Amino acid sequence: MTELIGPVGILSPEVVLHLPGARRHCARVLADLRAGLTCVWLFPDNEVESDRADRALEAVIHRLDDVVDIPRKETHPRPPLRTTTPDARYLWDALGTEGAPVARSSEDGFDIDDGFGDWDPFGLSGRVGSSGPSEARPLGAAVAARPSDSPVTDIAVRLADSLNLHGDLVSELVTDPDRRAPVLVVRAWAEADPLAVSRLIRRFQAAVKEAGLKPGDRPRLLVASRLQDLEEDTVALLDGTVSRPHWWWGVWSHLDTATVVADAIPHAGAGHAHDRMTPGKLIRHALRCETVVQAAGPDLELAVKLADTWNGKIKDLASALRECCADPTSHGAYGRATSGAAYAQLPEQGLREAWSAGLVDSWEGQIRRSPRSGVATHGGSELDKLVWQAQNRVLLPLIDDVRLGFIELLPRIAVRGIARLVDTYVRQSLRGANGSAADLASMELGELYDAAVHRDIDLTEAQFRQLRTLRWARNKLAHRTPLDDALLRDLLEALSRC
């Protein structure tokens, strides 16, 4: 695999799709298509603009046997669909949307009553992509006005021509005596008429279900879309027996961000043959990487930029974040996430506008808002929590290893014997019935320090300073307080002596 990050600090869309999260997500879409299900694949705006959505689509298409990719009809630029357009400050090369404004959908040529157009048995209309009636769309003008003098772009006609069909696309496909079952691919962001795309989805799934075709005999649609590229109730009214929605939500995990950061931050001592590697340098490198991972979360572009900007000092992290997010992306109001929202397979209603702008995602069981949104993660308690999580992940196992090293010394340095040490310092709840030497393994750093202060264990001055530093650092981390640069320096020295 080639490098994730190019010489100018730009993430490669092609290689990013090889990250575990993207491969896992694409595999789920592929599995549903192979199971005979029509799939509506929903992406945030920045995934389309970065070209990553197209690459993900191609990754799935290339693993299918019979695919018909709709020819694009490009005339005039599609009108903007959002009232507030995010600032296009992405590290990936931007790819503008394609398509054309049209007067109306030419699906009128095969527009029969499919029973779904106005049917809303559960009162779901107006909920997907909107918090109110259909005329009040939180994403702005979700369906742009179609000028009357615009040329017609007929999705069904273009698909039919690709299949050499001369009648109605849907009817001929489901009644095909040769039982050809292609996957018809539509990039909704390249189409000028969201109404036409939504109507095709509804008619297609209704016809397939009515025909009673076996999964292996079904033609299928694969519609890749942003929220504003479809009518607002399209996803809510998908028929789960023949269709499946997939949201680009919770795709990235800690492993994905850590992989990107590892490629962005050269390993300690890399390229410097004279630079002798030390335990302290290795630990500091691990801390720097993990802090960037926690601060950026699922925002891979931010992770790359922060890795290049931040010097590794805790006191400079907030200013580095502000520099990386100098022009916060505009966004709509955030809704309050409900309990369990991070574990859902799709963003809940109150988060969808921010999700579309690429500013909120599910990551490691948490709802994470990108600092690019302007939320207060550039400093204060929120950033402290992220730094603490990073330090916990890297430092606690190392501190515990040193604690165990002191435990191994106790039989030789216990001034009044092991039994007295256990009886005096080991917590009653952790003692065995006989107060055996095995109980020593449960002694905490605070208990070891108390024993050293009271001269019940014999330590050198250097060992005492080391134990005091370990205890102080462990106590701060136990109380959810990140370590500052001064204590980190002392701790790394204490860890390096082992």
Tab-separated table of C-alpha atoms in Angstrom:
chain	number	residue	atom	x	y	z
A	1	MET	CA	0.000	0.000	0.000
A	2	THR	CA	1.335	3.429	-0.899
A	3	GLU	CA	1.672	6.189	1.656
A	4	LEU	CA	-1.519	7.602	3.112
A	5	ILE	CA	-0.199	11.149	3.052
A	6	GLY	CA	1.448	12.771	0.060
A	7	PRO	CA	4.421	15.135	0.086
A	8	VAL	CA	2.194	18.213	0.533
A	9	GLY	CA	0.282	16.763	3.480
A	10	ILE	CA	-2.798	15.697	1.557
A	11	LEU	CA	-4.602	12.460	2.346
A	12	SER	CA	-4.921	10.194	-0.653
A	13	PRO	CA	-8.616	9.338	-1.247
A	14	GLU	CA	-7.656	6.080	-2.943
A	15	VAL	CA	-5.496	4.816	-0.098
A	16	VAL	CA	-7.801	6.060	2.669
A	17	LEU	CA	-10.430	3.641	1.329
A	18	HIS	CA	-8.074	0.811	2.312
A	19	LEU	CA	-8.335	1.736	5.996
A	20	PRO	CA	-10.129	-0.908	8.087
A	21	GLY	CA	-13.212	1.198	8.778
A	22	ALA	CA	-13.878	2.011	5.131
A	23	ARG	CA	-13.273	-1.574	4.017
A	24	ARG	CA	-15.653	-2.869	6.680
A	25	HIS	CA	-18.353	-0.370	5.705
A	26	CYS	CA	-18.037	-1.046	1.966
A	27	ALA	CA	-18.205	-4.777	2.665
A	28	ARG	CA	-21.612	-4.339	4.349
A	29	VAL	CA	-22.982	-2.492	1.316
A	30	LEU	CA	-21.590	-5.172	-0.990
A	31	ALA	CA	-23.115	-7.966	1.109
A	32	ASP	CA	-26.581	-6.408	0.926
A	33	LEU	CA	-26.355	-5.951	-2.844
A	34	ARG	CA	-25.320	-9.570	-3.265
A	35	ALA	CA	-28.285	-10.544	-1.090
A	36	GLY	CA	-30.627	-8.960	-3.647
A	37	LEU	CA	-31.325	-5.691	-1.809
A	38	THR	CA	-31.557	-2.225	-3.294
A	39	CYS	CA	-29.197	0.083	-1.361
A	40	VAL	CA	-29.415	3.803	-0.700
A	41	TRP	CA	-25.964	4.924	0.431
A	42	LEU	CA	-25.883	8.273	2.240
A	43	PHE	CA	-22.705	10.348	2.522
A	44	PRO	CA	-21.844	13.648	4.232
A	45	ASP	CA	-21.148	16.539	1.874
A	46	ASN	CA	-17.397	16.550	2.471
A	47	GLU	CA	-17.094	12.893	1.504
A	48	VAL	CA	-18.523	13.765	-1.916
A	49	GLU	CA	-16.446	16.926	-2.314
A	50	SER	CA	-13.258	15.080	-1.338
A	51	ASP	CA	-13.891	12.419	-4.012
A	52	ARG	CA	-13.906	9.722	-1.347
A	53	ALA	CA	-17.578	8.879	-1.871
A	54	ASP	CA	-16.940	8.203	-5.565
A	55	ARG	CA	-13.960	6.035	-4.684
A	56	ALA	CA	-16.003	4.070	-2.150
A	57	LEU	CA	-18.686	3.544	-4.772
A	58	GLU	CA	-16.124	2.296	-7.278
A	59	ALA	CA	-14.651	-0.071	-4.684
A	60	VAL	CA	-18.053	-1.735	-4.307
A	61	ILE	CA	-18.916	-1.686	-8.030
A	62	HIS	CA	-15.677	-3.416	-9.006
A	63	ARG	CA	-16.620	-6.437	-6.891
A	64	LEU	CA	-20.018	-6.934	-8.540
A	65	ASP	CA	-20.621	-9.041	-11.636
A	66	ASP	CA	-23.352	-7.161	-13.525
A	67	VAL	CA	-23.273	-3.395	-13.115
A	68	VAL	CA	-24.845	-0.604	-15.158
A	69	ASP	CA	-23.482	2.807	-14.237
A	70	ILE	CA	-25.885	5.531	-15.325
A	71	PRO	CA	-24.369	7.820	-17.968
A	72	ARG	CA	-24.106	11.343	-16.664
A	73	LYS	CA	-25.778	14.146	-18.544
A	74	GLU	CA	-23.941	17.373	-17.841
A	75	THR	CA	-25.402	20.663	-19.021
A	76	HIS	CA	-25.386	23.519	-16.533
A	77	PRO	CA	-24.069	23.573	-12.970
A	78	ARG	CA	-26.574	22.361	-10.440
A	79	PRO	CA	-27.986	25.168	-8.254
A	80	PRO	CA	-26.643	25.277	-4.678
A	81	LEU	CA	-28.772	23.199	-2.340
A	82	ARG	CA	-27.651	24.468	1.054
A	83	THR	CA	-28.428	27.781	2.684
A	84	THR	CA	-25.084	27.639	4.482
A	85	THR	CA	-22.264	26.097	2.524
A	86	PRO	CA	-19.358	24.715	4.582
A	87	ASP	CA	-16.042	26.402	4.006
A	88	ALA	CA	-14.213	24.060	1.634
A	89	ARG	CA	-10.990	23.890	3.665
A	90	TYR	CA	-10.281	20.221	3.212
A	91	LEU	CA	-6.939	18.536	2.847
A	92	TRP	CA	-8.299	16.234	0.188
A	93	ASP	CA	-8.564	17.674	-3.311
A	94	ALA	CA	-12.095	18.992	-3.713
A	95	LEU	CA	-14.301	17.547	-6.413
A	96	GLY	CA	-17.270	19.737	-7.263
A	97	THR	CA	-20.708	18.255	-7.754
A	98	GLU	CA	-21.889	17.650	-11.268
A	99	GLY	CA	-25.329	17.711	-12.802
A	100	ALA	CA	-27.789	20.053	-14.354
A	101	PRO	CA	-30.884	21.999	-13.317
A	102	VAL	CA	-33.952	20.731	-15.070
A	103	ALA	CA	-37.485	21.907	-15.551
A	104	ARG	CA	-39.004	18.671	-14.299
A	105	SER	CA	-38.419	14.935	-14.214
A	106	SER	CA	-39.172	13.158	-17.463
A	107	GLU	CA	-40.209	10.090	-15.535
A	108	ASP	CA	-43.728	11.277	-16.367
A	109	GLY	CA	-43.399	8.957	-19.369
A	110	PHE	CA	-43.765	5.947	-17.068
A	111	ASP	CA	-45.300	7.623	-14.035
A	112	ILE	CA	-47.939	5.215	-12.788
A	113	ASP	CA	-49.540	5.267	-9.367
A	114	ASP	CA	-47.110	3.236	-7.287
A	115	GLY	CA	-49.012	3.639	-4.052
A	116	PHE	CA	-46.084	5.304	-2.308
A	117	GLY	CA	-46.065	8.865	-3.622
A	118	ASP	CA	-48.346	10.427	-1.003
A	119	TRP	CA	-48.650	7.510	1.394
A	120	ASP	CA	-47.379	8.285	4.897
A	121	PRO	CA	-48.949	5.754	7.285
A	122	PHE	CA	-46.542	6.452	10.142
A	123	GLY	CA	-46.445	10.216	9.921
A	124	LEU	CA	-42.796	10.184	8.916
A	125	SER	CA	-42.998	12.850	6.235
A	126	GLY	CA	-40.902	15.863	7.145
A	127	ARG	CA	-38.713	13.951	9.583
A	128	VAL	CA	-35.789	12.879	7.453
A	129	GLY	CA	-33.584	15.894	6.904
A	130	SER	CA	-36.186	18.172	8.495
A	131	SER	CA	-37.594	18.826	11.924
A	132	GLY	CA	-40.840	20.337	10.721
A	133	PRO	CA	-43.225	20.349	7.749
A	134	SER	CA	-41.878	19.570	4.329
A	135	GLU	CA	-41.595	23.211	3.364
A	136	ALA	CA	-39.254	23.926	6.304
A	137	ARG	CA	-36.014	22.173	5.426
A	138	PRO	CA	-33.125	22.551	7.886
A	139	LEU	CA	-30.553	21.827	5.198
A	140	GLY	CA	-31.649	24.843	3.232
A	141	ALA	CA	-33.428	24.441	-0.076
A	142	ALA	CA	-33.196	20.656	-0.113
A	143	VAL	CA	-34.711	20.545	-3.592
A	144	ALA	CA	-33.611	23.459	-5.712
A	145	ALA	CA	-36.116	25.242	-7.893
A	146	ARG	CA	-36.096	23.802	-11.417
A	147	PRO	CA	-36.292	26.564	-14.022
A	148	SER	CA	-38.785	25.975	-16.791
A	149	ASP	CA	-36.255	26.471	-19.591
A	150	SER	CA	-33.802	23.847	-18.308
A	151	PRO	CA	-33.195	20.698	-20.347
A	152	VAL	CA	-34.711	17.409	-19.230
A	153	THR	CA	-32.474	14.812	-17.566
A	154	ASP	CA	-34.282	11.479	-17.432
A	155	ILE	CA	-32.556	8.934	-15.222
A	156	ALA	CA	-34.745	6.016	-16.268
A	157	VAL	CA	-34.288	6.733	-19.984
A	158	ARG	CA	-30.510	6.846	-19.657
A	159	LEU	CA	-30.499	3.594	-17.690
A	160	ALA	CA	-32.807	1.952	-20.215
A	161	ASP	CA	-30.552	3.019	-23.097
A	162	SER	CA	-27.553	1.488	-21.291
A	163	LEU	CA	-29.473	-1.804	-21.008
A	164	ASN	CA	-30.802	-1.679	-24.603
A	165	LEU	CA	-34.356	-1.588	-23.300
A	166	HIS	CA	-36.990	0.232	-25.332
A	167	GLY	CA	-39.939	0.234	-22.976
A	168	ASP	CA	-40.455	1.125	-19.358
A	169	LEU	CA	-37.190	0.496	-17.458
A	170	VAL	CA	-38.692	-0.899	-14.261
A	171	SER	CA	-41.369	-3.048	-15.899
A	172	GLU	CA	-38.992	-4.601	-18.421
A	173	LEU	CA	-36.338	-5.376	-15.845
A	174	VAL	CA	-38.630	-7.213	-13.435
A	175	THR	CA	-40.304	-9.174	-16.237
A	176	ASP	CA	-37.113	-9.989	-18.134
A	177	PRO	CA	-37.434	-13.638	-19.229
A	178	ASP	CA	-33.645	-14.038	-19.214
A	179	ARG	CA	-33.678	-13.008	-15.546
A	180	ARG	CA	-30.827	-10.565	-15.901
A	181	ALA	CA	-30.317	-8.992	-12.463
A	182	PRO	CA	-27.994	-6.002	-12.849
A	183	VAL	CA	-27.071	-3.432	-10.232
A	184	LEU	CA	-28.059	0.001	-11.541
A	185	VAL	CA	-25.777	2.675	-10.099
A	186	VAL	CA	-27.008	6.247	-9.622
A	187	ARG	CA	-24.888	9.059	-8.213
A	188	ALA	CA	-27.638	11.289	-6.912
A	189	TRP	CA	-25.290	14.241	-6.359
A	190	ALA	CA	-24.660	14.332	-10.121
A	191	GLU	CA	-28.387	14.500	-10.910
A	192	ALA	CA	-30.268	17.771	-11.157
A	193	ASP	CA	-33.638	16.477	-9.974
A	194	PRO	CA	-33.919	14.936	-6.480
A	195	LEU	CA	-37.588	14.235	-7.188
A	196	ALA	CA	-36.679	11.992	-10.121
A	197	VAL	CA	-34.132	10.004	-8.087
A	198	SER	CA	-36.543	9.510	-5.192
A	199	ARG	CA	-39.383	8.484	-7.492
A	200	LEU	CA	-37.160	5.943	-9.238
A	201	ILE	CA	-36.259	4.383	-5.867
A	202	ARG	CA	-39.910	4.104	-4.823
A	203	ARG	CA	-41.113	2.678	-8.124
A	204	PHE	CA	-38.201	0.279	-8.351
A	205	GLN	CA	-38.620	-1.276	-4.918
A	206	ALA	CA	-42.421	-1.453	-5.318
A	207	ALA	CA	-42.123	-3.249	-8.676
A	208	VAL	CA	-39.513	-5.705	-7.422
A	209	LYS	CA	-41.584	-6.559	-4.369
A	210	GLU	CA	-44.778	-6.972	-6.402
A	211	ALA	CA	-43.023	-9.278	-8.867
A	212	GLY	CA	-42.089	-11.609	-5.999
A	213	LEU	CA	-38.631	-12.247	-7.399
A	214	LYS	CA	-36.134	-14.358	-5.509
A	215	PRO	CA	-33.157	-12.393	-4.154
A	216	GLY	CA	-30.813	-13.829	-6.786
A	217	ASP	CA	-33.173	-12.785	-9.599
A	218	ARG	CA	-33.775	-9.215	-8.499
A	219	PRO	CA	-32.423	-6.199	-10.331
A	220	ARG	CA	-31.133	-3.747	-7.759
A	221	LEU	CA	-30.475	-0.052	-7.417
A	222	LEU	CA	-27.364	1.347	-5.768
A	223	VAL	CA	-28.078	5.019	-5.137
A	224	ALA	CA	-25.230	7.042	-3.644
A	225	SER	CA	-26.490	10.324	-2.274
A	226	ARG	CA	-26.253	13.215	0.122
A	227	LEU	CA	-29.336	14.067	2.170
A	228	GLN	CA	-30.241	17.034	-0.023
A	229	ASP	CA	-30.114	14.914	-3.181
A	230	LEU	CA	-33.299	13.026	-2.241
A	231	GLU	CA	-36.785	13.950	-1.190
A	232	GLU	CA	-36.948	14.178	2.559
A	233	ASP	CA	-39.099	11.085	3.173
A	234	THR	CA	-37.307	8.761	0.741
A	235	VAL	CA	-35.082	6.987	3.257
A	236	ALA	CA	-37.753	6.795	5.966
A	237	LEU	CA	-40.137	5.005	3.595
A	238	LEU	CA	-37.715	2.414	2.240
A	239	ASP	CA	-39.228	-1.074	2.278
A	240	GLY	CA	-36.922	-3.192	4.409
A	241	THR	CA	-37.863	-6.415	2.596
A	242	VAL	CA	-36.244	-5.282	-0.656
A	243	SER	CA	-34.204	-2.183	0.262
A	244	ARG	CA	-31.567	-1.168	2.779
A	245	PRO	CA	-30.168	2.269	3.739
A	246	HIS	CA	-26.479	2.667	4.578
A	247	TRP	CA	-25.177	5.787	6.284
A	248	TRP	CA	-21.529	6.873	6.273
A	249	TRP	CA	-21.749	7.049	10.056
A	250	GLY	CA	-19.417	5.493	12.590
A	251	VAL	CA	-17.139	4.350	9.777
A	252	TRP	CA	-13.883	5.399	11.394
A	253	SER	CA	-12.490	3.932	14.597
A	254	HIS	CA	-9.473	4.626	16.784
A	255	LEU	CA	-7.449	2.273	14.593
A	256	ASP	CA	-8.193	4.304	11.449
A	257	THR	CA	-7.231	7.647	12.983
A	258	ALA	CA	-4.146	6.123	14.614
A	259	THR	CA	-3.046	4.688	11.261
A	260	VAL	CA	-3.319	8.083	9.597
A	261	VAL	CA	-1.494	9.809	12.465
A	262	ALA	CA	1.289	7.211	12.443
A	263	ASP	CA	1.876	8.055	8.785
A	264	ALA	CA	1.753	11.799	9.508
A	265	ILE	CA	4.219	11.820	12.436
A	266	PRO	CA	7.618	10.300	11.621
A	267	HIS	CA	8.799	7.801	14.182
A	268	ALA	CA	11.071	9.122	16.902
A	269	GLY	CA	14.624	9.348	15.588
A	270	ALA	CA	13.623	8.505	12.016
A	271	GLY	CA	16.166	9.795	9.528
A	272	HIS	CA	18.721	10.684	12.208
A	273	ALA	CA	21.319	7.936	12.497
A	274	HIS	CA	23.201	9.866	15.191
A	275	ASP	CA	20.088	10.285	17.344
A	276	ARG	CA	20.243	7.566	19.988
A	277	MET	CA	16.827	6.115	20.798
A	278	THR	CA	15.824	6.192	24.465
A	279	PRO	CA	12.768	4.912	26.351
A	280	GLY	CA	11.775	8.521	27.083
A	281	LYS	CA	11.749	9.425	23.400
A	282	LEU	CA	9.668	6.380	22.533
A	283	ILE	CA	7.120	7.188	25.246
A	284	ARG	CA	6.962	10.858	24.239
A	285	HIS	CA	6.387	9.848	20.617
A	286	ALA	CA	3.581	7.498	21.635
A	287	LEU	CA	2.028	10.273	23.751
A	288	ARG	CA	2.176	12.771	20.908
A	289	CYS	CA	0.522	10.360	18.472
A	290	GLU	CA	-2.210	9.323	20.895
A	291	THR	CA	-2.989	12.917	21.895
A	292	VAL	CA	-3.469	13.879	18.243
A	293	VAL	CA	-5.702	10.840	17.737
A	294	GLN	CA	-7.903	11.726	20.709
A	295	ALA	CA	-8.071	15.438	19.857
A	296	ALA	CA	-9.030	14.849	16.205
A	297	GLY	CA	-11.233	11.786	16.687
A	298	PRO	CA	-12.861	10.738	13.395
A	299	ASP	CA	-11.791	13.945	11.599
A	300	LEU	CA	-8.918	12.489	9.581
A	301	GLU	CA	-8.117	15.757	7.799
A	302	LEU	CA	-7.752	17.532	11.138
A	303	ALA	CA	-5.582	14.698	12.461
A	304	VAL	CA	-3.128	15.168	9.595
A	305	LYS	CA	-2.988	18.927	10.031
A	306	LEU	CA	-2.658	18.798	13.817
A	307	ALA	CA	0.107	16.189	13.572
A	308	ASP	CA	2.076	18.608	11.422
A	309	THR	CA	1.277	21.729	13.486
A	310	TRP	CA	1.556	20.640	17.135
A	311	ASN	CA	5.022	20.476	18.736
A	312	GLY	CA	4.016	17.866	21.344
A	313	LYS	CA	3.869	20.228	24.352
A	314	ILE	CA	0.606	20.167	26.290
A	315	LYS	CA	0.676	23.938	26.870
A	316	ASP	CA	0.725	24.536	23.098
A	317	LEU	CA	-2.019	22.063	22.116
A	318	ALA	CA	-4.935	24.499	22.392
A	319	SER	CA	-3.212	27.116	20.237
A	320	ALA	CA	-2.268	24.455	17.666
A	321	LEU	CA	-5.905	23.388	17.460
A	322	ARG	CA	-7.000	26.980	16.990
A	323	GLU	CA	-4.468	27.364	14.201
A	324	CYS	CA	-5.728	24.207	12.479
A	325	CYS	CA	-9.320	25.446	12.796
A	326	ALA	CA	-8.663	29.110	12.079
A	327	ASP	CA	-11.801	29.351	9.920
A	328	PRO	CA	-14.471	27.236	11.636
A	329	THR	CA	-16.892	25.631	9.222
A	330	SER	CA	-20.364	27.139	9.361
A	331	HIS	CA	-23.017	24.744	10.556
A	332	GLY	CA	-26.586	24.537	11.676
A	333	ALA	CA	-27.804	23.963	15.187
A	334	TYR	CA	-26.780	20.784	16.954
A	335	GLY	CA	-29.504	18.737	18.536
A	336	ARG	CA	-28.923	17.062	21.864
A	337	ALA	CA	-27.809	13.486	21.294
A	338	THR	CA	-29.881	10.917	23.132
A	339	SER	CA	-28.493	8.021	25.119
A	340	GLY	CA	-27.145	5.345	22.808
A	341	ALA	CA	-27.010	7.642	19.749
A	342	ALA	CA	-23.350	6.763	19.166
A	343	TYR	CA	-24.215	3.069	18.820
A	344	ALA	CA	-26.999	3.563	16.275
A	345	GLN	CA	-26.466	2.733	12.606
A	346	LEU	CA	-27.427	6.235	11.505
A	347	PRO	CA	-27.241	9.785	12.892
A	348	GLU	CA	-30.383	10.714	14.777
A	349	GLN	CA	-32.529	13.541	13.525
A	350	GLY	CA	-31.028	16.341	15.609
A	351	LEU	CA	-27.502	15.578	14.365
A	352	ARG	CA	-28.136	15.194	10.645
A	353	GLU	CA	-27.444	18.748	9.536
A	354	ALA	CA	-24.089	18.736	11.338
A	355	TRP	CA	-23.411	15.214	10.030
A	356	SER	CA	-24.068	16.366	6.467
A	357	ALA	CA	-21.517	19.136	6.956
A	358	GLY	CA	-18.970	16.543	8.171
A	359	LEU	CA	-18.853	18.015	11.669
A	360	VAL	CA	-20.210	15.219	13.847
A	361	ASP	CA	-19.778	11.455	13.837
A	362	SER	CA	-19.872	8.364	16.005
A	363	TRP	CA	-16.400	7.363	17.162
A	364	GLU	CA	-15.404	4.790	19.763
A	365	GLY	CA	-18.844	4.785	21.390
A	366	GLN	CA	-18.999	8.586	21.607
A	367	ILE	CA	-20.698	11.351	19.660
A	368	ARG	CA	-17.717	13.422	18.531
A	369	ARG	CA	-18.033	16.966	17.227
A	370	SER	CA	-15.128	18.190	15.156
A	371	PRO	CA	-13.262	21.268	16.462
A	372	ARG	CA	-13.729	22.646	12.925
A	373	SER	CA	-17.358	23.267	13.846
A	374	GLY	CA	-16.349	25.986	16.285
A	375	VAL	CA	-17.432	24.068	19.374
A	376	ALA	CA	-15.343	24.643	22.480
A	377	THR	CA	-12.799	21.861	22.062
A	378	HIS	CA	-9.856	24.243	21.567
A	379	GLY	CA	-9.306	24.455	25.306
A	380	GLY	CA	-10.917	24.085	28.699
A	381	SER	CA	-12.471	20.973	30.184
A	382	GLU	CA	-13.309	19.300	26.871
A	383	LEU	CA	-9.733	19.375	25.620
A	384	ASP	CA	-8.464	18.404	29.081
A	385	LYS	CA	-10.642	15.292	28.919
A	386	LEU	CA	-9.211	14.294	25.538
A	387	VAL	CA	-5.614	14.833	26.719
A	388	TRP	CA	-6.359	12.812	29.859
A	389	GLN	CA	-7.766	9.958	27.749
A	390	ALA	CA	-4.613	9.912	25.642
A	391	GLN	CA	-2.313	9.948	28.690
A	392	ASN	CA	-4.348	7.234	30.371
A	393	ARG	CA	-4.045	5.007	27.338
A	394	VAL	CA	-0.277	5.385	27.000
A	395	LEU	CA	1.004	5.946	30.544
A	396	LEU	CA	-1.084	3.789	32.887
A	397	PRO	CA	0.243	0.432	31.621
A	398	LEU	CA	3.815	1.738	31.912
A	399	ILE	CA	3.262	3.091	35.418
A	400	ASP	CA	1.798	-0.233	36.510
A	401	ASP	CA	4.793	-2.098	35.103
A	402	VAL	CA	7.088	0.001	37.322
A	403	ARG	CA	4.807	-0.605	40.320
A	404	LEU	CA	5.207	-4.357	39.796
A	405	GLY	CA	8.968	-3.817	39.648
A	406	PHE	CA	8.852	-2.295	43.156
A	407	ILE	CA	6.681	-5.211	44.346
A	408	GLU	CA	9.378	-7.662	43.240
A	409	LEU	CA	11.907	-5.811	45.420
A	410	LEU	CA	9.809	-5.981	48.598
A	411	PRO	CA	11.069	-9.341	49.962
A	412	ARG	CA	14.595	-7.866	49.975
A	413	ILE	CA	13.813	-4.340	51.173
A	414	ALA	CA	11.034	-4.930	53.731
A	415	VAL	CA	12.588	-3.723	56.989
A	416	ARG	CA	10.211	-5.580	59.377
A	417	GLY	CA	9.312	-8.505	57.146
A	418	ILE	CA	6.603	-9.262	54.642
A	419	ALA	CA	3.880	-10.147	57.159
A	420	ARG	CA	4.193	-6.779	58.924
A	421	LEU	CA	4.173	-4.963	55.583
A	422	VAL	CA	0.986	-6.732	54.474
A	423	ASP	CA	-0.738	-6.241	57.813
A	424	THR	CA	0.064	-2.538	57.947
A	425	TYR	CA	-0.364	-1.338	54.374
A	426	VAL	CA	-2.398	-3.736	52.225
A	427	ARG	CA	-6.075	-2.900	52.313
A	428	GLN	CA	-8.110	-5.304	54.436
A	429	SER	CA	-10.450	-6.155	51.561
A	430	LEU	CA	-7.522	-7.412	49.463
A	431	ARG	CA	-5.780	-9.553	52.057
A	432	GLY	CA	-5.840	-13.294	51.884
A	433	ALA	CA	-6.884	-15.466	54.842
A	434	ASN	CA	-3.266	-15.961	55.874
A	435	GLY	CA	-1.831	-12.599	54.840
A	436	SER	CA	0.553	-14.400	52.517
A	437	ALA	CA	3.312	-12.831	50.448
A	438	ALA	CA	1.130	-13.142	47.356
A	439	ASP	CA	-0.910	-10.233	48.719
A	440	LEU	CA	2.003	-7.920	48.045
A	441	ALA	CA	1.041	-7.825	44.363
A	442	SER	CA	-2.052	-5.815	45.305
A	443	MET	CA	-0.091	-2.974	46.934
A	444	GLU	CA	-0.780	0.330	45.208
A	445	LEU	CA	1.751	3.083	44.602
A	446	GLY	CA	0.245	5.123	47.445
A	447	GLU	CA	0.702	2.224	49.864
A	448	LEU	CA	4.269	1.683	48.707
A	449	TYR	CA	4.950	5.381	49.175
A	450	ASP	CA	3.497	5.345	52.697
A	451	ALA	CA	5.694	2.370	53.568
A	452	ALA	CA	8.729	4.237	52.241
A	453	VAL	CA	7.866	7.393	54.212
A	454	HIS	CA	7.551	5.370	57.425
A	455	ARG	CA	10.838	3.533	56.704
A	456	ASP	CA	9.157	0.143	56.478
A	457	ILE	CA	10.886	-0.402	53.150
A	458	ASP	CA	14.461	0.601	52.438
A	459	LEU	CA	14.791	2.656	49.243
A	460	THR	CA	17.664	4.670	47.846
A	461	GLU	CA	17.109	8.383	47.369
A	462	ALA	CA	16.715	7.921	43.598
A	463	GLN	CA	14.181	5.113	44.098
A	464	PHE	CA	12.212	7.266	46.560
A	465	ARG	CA	12.050	10.186	44.095
A	466	GLN	CA	10.992	7.783	41.360
A	467	LEU	CA	8.225	6.300	43.518
A	468	ARG	CA	7.021	9.775	44.567
A	469	THR	CA	6.749	10.888	40.924
A	470	LEU	CA	4.904	7.731	39.902
A	471	ARG	CA	2.460	8.113	42.797
A	472	TRP	CA	1.755	11.750	42.019
A	473	ALA	CA	1.197	11.089	38.307
A	474	ARG	CA	-1.003	8.055	38.992
A	475	ASN	CA	-3.141	10.017	41.453
A	476	LYS	CA	-3.724	12.848	38.979
A	477	LEU	CA	-4.722	10.424	36.230
A	478	ALA	CA	-6.992	8.550	38.649
A	479	HIS	CA	-8.806	11.839	39.303
A	480	ARG	CA	-9.256	12.549	35.557
A	481	THR	CA	-6.656	15.319	35.555
A	482	PRO	CA	-4.179	15.496	32.652
A	483	LEU	CA	-0.487	15.822	33.457
A	484	ASP	CA	1.203	19.110	32.581
A	485	ASP	CA	4.530	19.349	30.788
A	486	ALA	CA	6.612	19.604	33.976
A	487	LEU	CA	5.130	16.476	35.560
A	488	LEU	CA	5.300	14.654	32.236
A	489	ARG	CA	9.020	15.418	32.035
A	490	ASP	CA	9.583	14.022	35.533
A	491	LEU	CA	7.412	10.991	34.820
A	492	LEU	CA	9.231	10.152	31.600
A	493	GLU	CA	12.512	10.329	33.498
A	494	ALA	CA	11.099	8.013	36.187
A	495	LEU	CA	9.828	5.547	33.587
A	496	SER	CA	13.113	5.648	31.668
A	497	ARG	CA	15.126	4.481	34.696
A	498	CYS	CA	13.437	1.087	34.678
